[in-house]
Coordinates of C-alpha atoms in Angstrom, one line a residue:
M1 CA 139.6 40.5 219.1
L2 CA 136.3 41.5 217.6
N3 CA 135.8 40.6 213.9
S4 CA 135.4 44.3 212.9
Q5 CA 138.7 45.1 214.7
K6 CA 140.5 42.3 212.9
F7 CA 139.3 43.5 209.5
G8 CA 140.0 47.1 210.4
I9 CA 143.6 46.2 211.2
E10 CA 143.8 44.2 208.0
L11 CA 142.5 47.2 206.1
Y12 CA 145.3 49.4 207.5
E13 CA 147.9 46.8 206.8
N14 CA 146.8 46.6 203.2
L15 CA 146.7 50.3 202.9
G16 CA 150.4 50.3 204.1
K17 CA 151.1 47.9 201.2
L18 CA 149.3 50.2 198.7
F19 CA 151.2 53.3 199.9
Y20 CA 154.5 51.4 199.8
A21 CA 153.6 50.4 196.2
M22 CA 153.0 54.1 195.4
A23 CA 156.3 55.2 196.9
S24 CA 158.4 52.4 195.3
T25 CA 156.7 52.1 191.9
D26 CA 159.4 54.2 190.3
G27 CA 162.2 52.1 191.9
T28 CA 163.1 54.5 194.7
V29 CA 161.4 55.5 197.9
H30 CA 162.1 59.1 198.6
I31 CA 162.1 60.5 202.2
K32 CA 159.6 63.2 201.1
E33 CA 157.1 60.5 200.1
V34 CA 157.5 58.9 203.5
D35 CA 157.1 62.2 205.3
H36 CA 153.9 62.9 203.4
L37 CA 152.6 59.5 204.3
R38 CA 153.4 60.0 208.0
S39 CA 151.8 63.4 207.9
Y40 CA 148.6 62.1 206.4
I41 CA 148.4 59.3 208.9
R42 CA 148.6 61.7 211.8
S43 CA 146.4 64.4 210.2
Y44 CA 143.7 62.3 208.7
W45 CA 143.8 58.5 209.1
L46 CA 143.8 58.6 213.0
D47 CA 140.4 60.2 212.9
I48 CA 138.8 57.6 210.6
D49 CA 137.6 55.2 213.4
T50 CA 138.4 54.1 217.0
I51 CA 139.9 50.7 216.2
E52 CA 142.9 49.9 218.3
D53 CA 145.5 47.1 217.8
E54 CA 146.4 44.6 220.5
Y55 CA 148.8 47.1 222.1
G56 CA 146.2 49.8 222.5
S57 CA 147.5 52.0 219.7
D58 CA 145.3 53.5 217.0
A59 CA 145.1 50.8 214.3
A60 CA 145.8 53.5 211.6
F61 CA 149.5 53.3 212.7
R62 CA 149.5 49.8 211.0
I63 CA 149.7 51.7 207.7
E64 CA 153.1 53.1 208.8
T65 CA 154.3 49.8 210.3
T66 CA 153.4 47.8 207.2
F67 CA 155.0 50.4 204.9
D68 CA 158.2 50.3 207.0
W69 CA 158.2 46.5 206.9
C70 CA 157.8 46.5 203.1
L71 CA 160.6 49.0 202.8
E72 CA 162.9 47.0 205.1
Y73 CA 162.3 43.8 203.2
E74 CA 162.4 45.5 199.8
K75 CA 159.1 44.2 198.6
E76 CA 158.1 44.6 195.0
A77 CA 155.7 47.4 194.3
K78 CA 153.7 45.2 191.9
D79 CA 153.3 42.5 194.5
C80 CA 152.1 44.9 197.1
F81 CA 149.6 46.4 194.8
I82 CA 148.3 43.0 193.9
Q83 CA 147.9 42.1 197.6
F84 CA 146.0 45.3 198.2
K85 CA 143.8 44.7 195.1
E86 CA 142.9 41.2 196.3
F87 CA 142.0 42.5 199.8
Y88 CA 139.9 45.3 198.3
E89 CA 138.0 42.9 196.1
E90 CA 137.3 40.6 199.0
H91 CA 136.2 43.4 201.4
V92 CA 134.7 46.1 199.1
K93 CA 132.1 47.1 201.7
M94 CA 134.9 48.2 204.1
F95 CA 135.9 50.9 201.6
T96 CA 133.4 53.7 202.2
P97 CA 133.5 56.7 200.0
D98 CA 135.5 58.6 202.7
I99 CA 138.1 55.8 202.8
K100 CA 138.4 55.7 199.1
R101 CA 138.8 59.5 198.9
L102 CA 141.4 59.6 201.6
T103 CA 143.3 56.7 200.1
L104 CA 143.5 58.5 196.7
D105 CA 144.4 61.8 198.5
T106 CA 147.2 60.2 200.4
A107 CA 148.5 58.4 197.3
T108 CA 148.4 61.6 195.3
A109 CA 150.2 63.6 198.0
M110 CA 152.9 61.0 198.1
A111 CA 153.3 61.0 194.3
N112 CA 153.5 64.8 194.3
A113 CA 156.0 64.9 197.1
F114 CA 159.2 64.4 195.1
A115 CA 159.4 66.3 191.8
G116 CA 155.8 65.8 190.9
K117 CA 154.1 62.7 189.5
N118 CA 156.1 60.5 187.2
K119 CA 154.8 58.0 184.6
A120 CA 154.9 55.0 187.0
E121 CA 153.1 56.9 189.7
L122 CA 150.4 58.2 187.3
I123 CA 149.8 54.6 186.1
L124 CA 149.4 53.3 189.6
L125 CA 147.1 56.2 190.6
S126 CA 145.0 55.3 187.6
K127 CA 144.8 51.7 188.6
I128 CA 143.6 52.7 192.1
E129 CA 141.0 55.0 190.6
I130 CA 139.8 52.2 188.3
L131 CA 139.7 49.7 191.1
F132 CA 137.6 52.0 193.2
R133 CA 134.9 52.5 190.5

């Protein structure tokens, strides 16, 4: 696997962790949040690049796979955000302005999906914005 493909797949896996943190930061993952994530993956993330995983699927689907894995194993939102933050800090150059914008758009859409943004979601959105500056 090419080095750029490896890092592309890791990018999507860490985005899955971030979006799981967004969905679960208030203690509950709502189906509407999951639906918004899946919609954004299919509508926007698949067009970001041409990286494929080892099975020939678009690597952007790793966002969904990782999100589902975190949900199944009831990972802590805080831990998932920390893992994303560490990945971001080690690979800042991978995060183009378009990736940052789409990341924030996706997280915001998820936060708005169920009864608008709550305090925990607003705090996490702020942390993401500060991280990206």
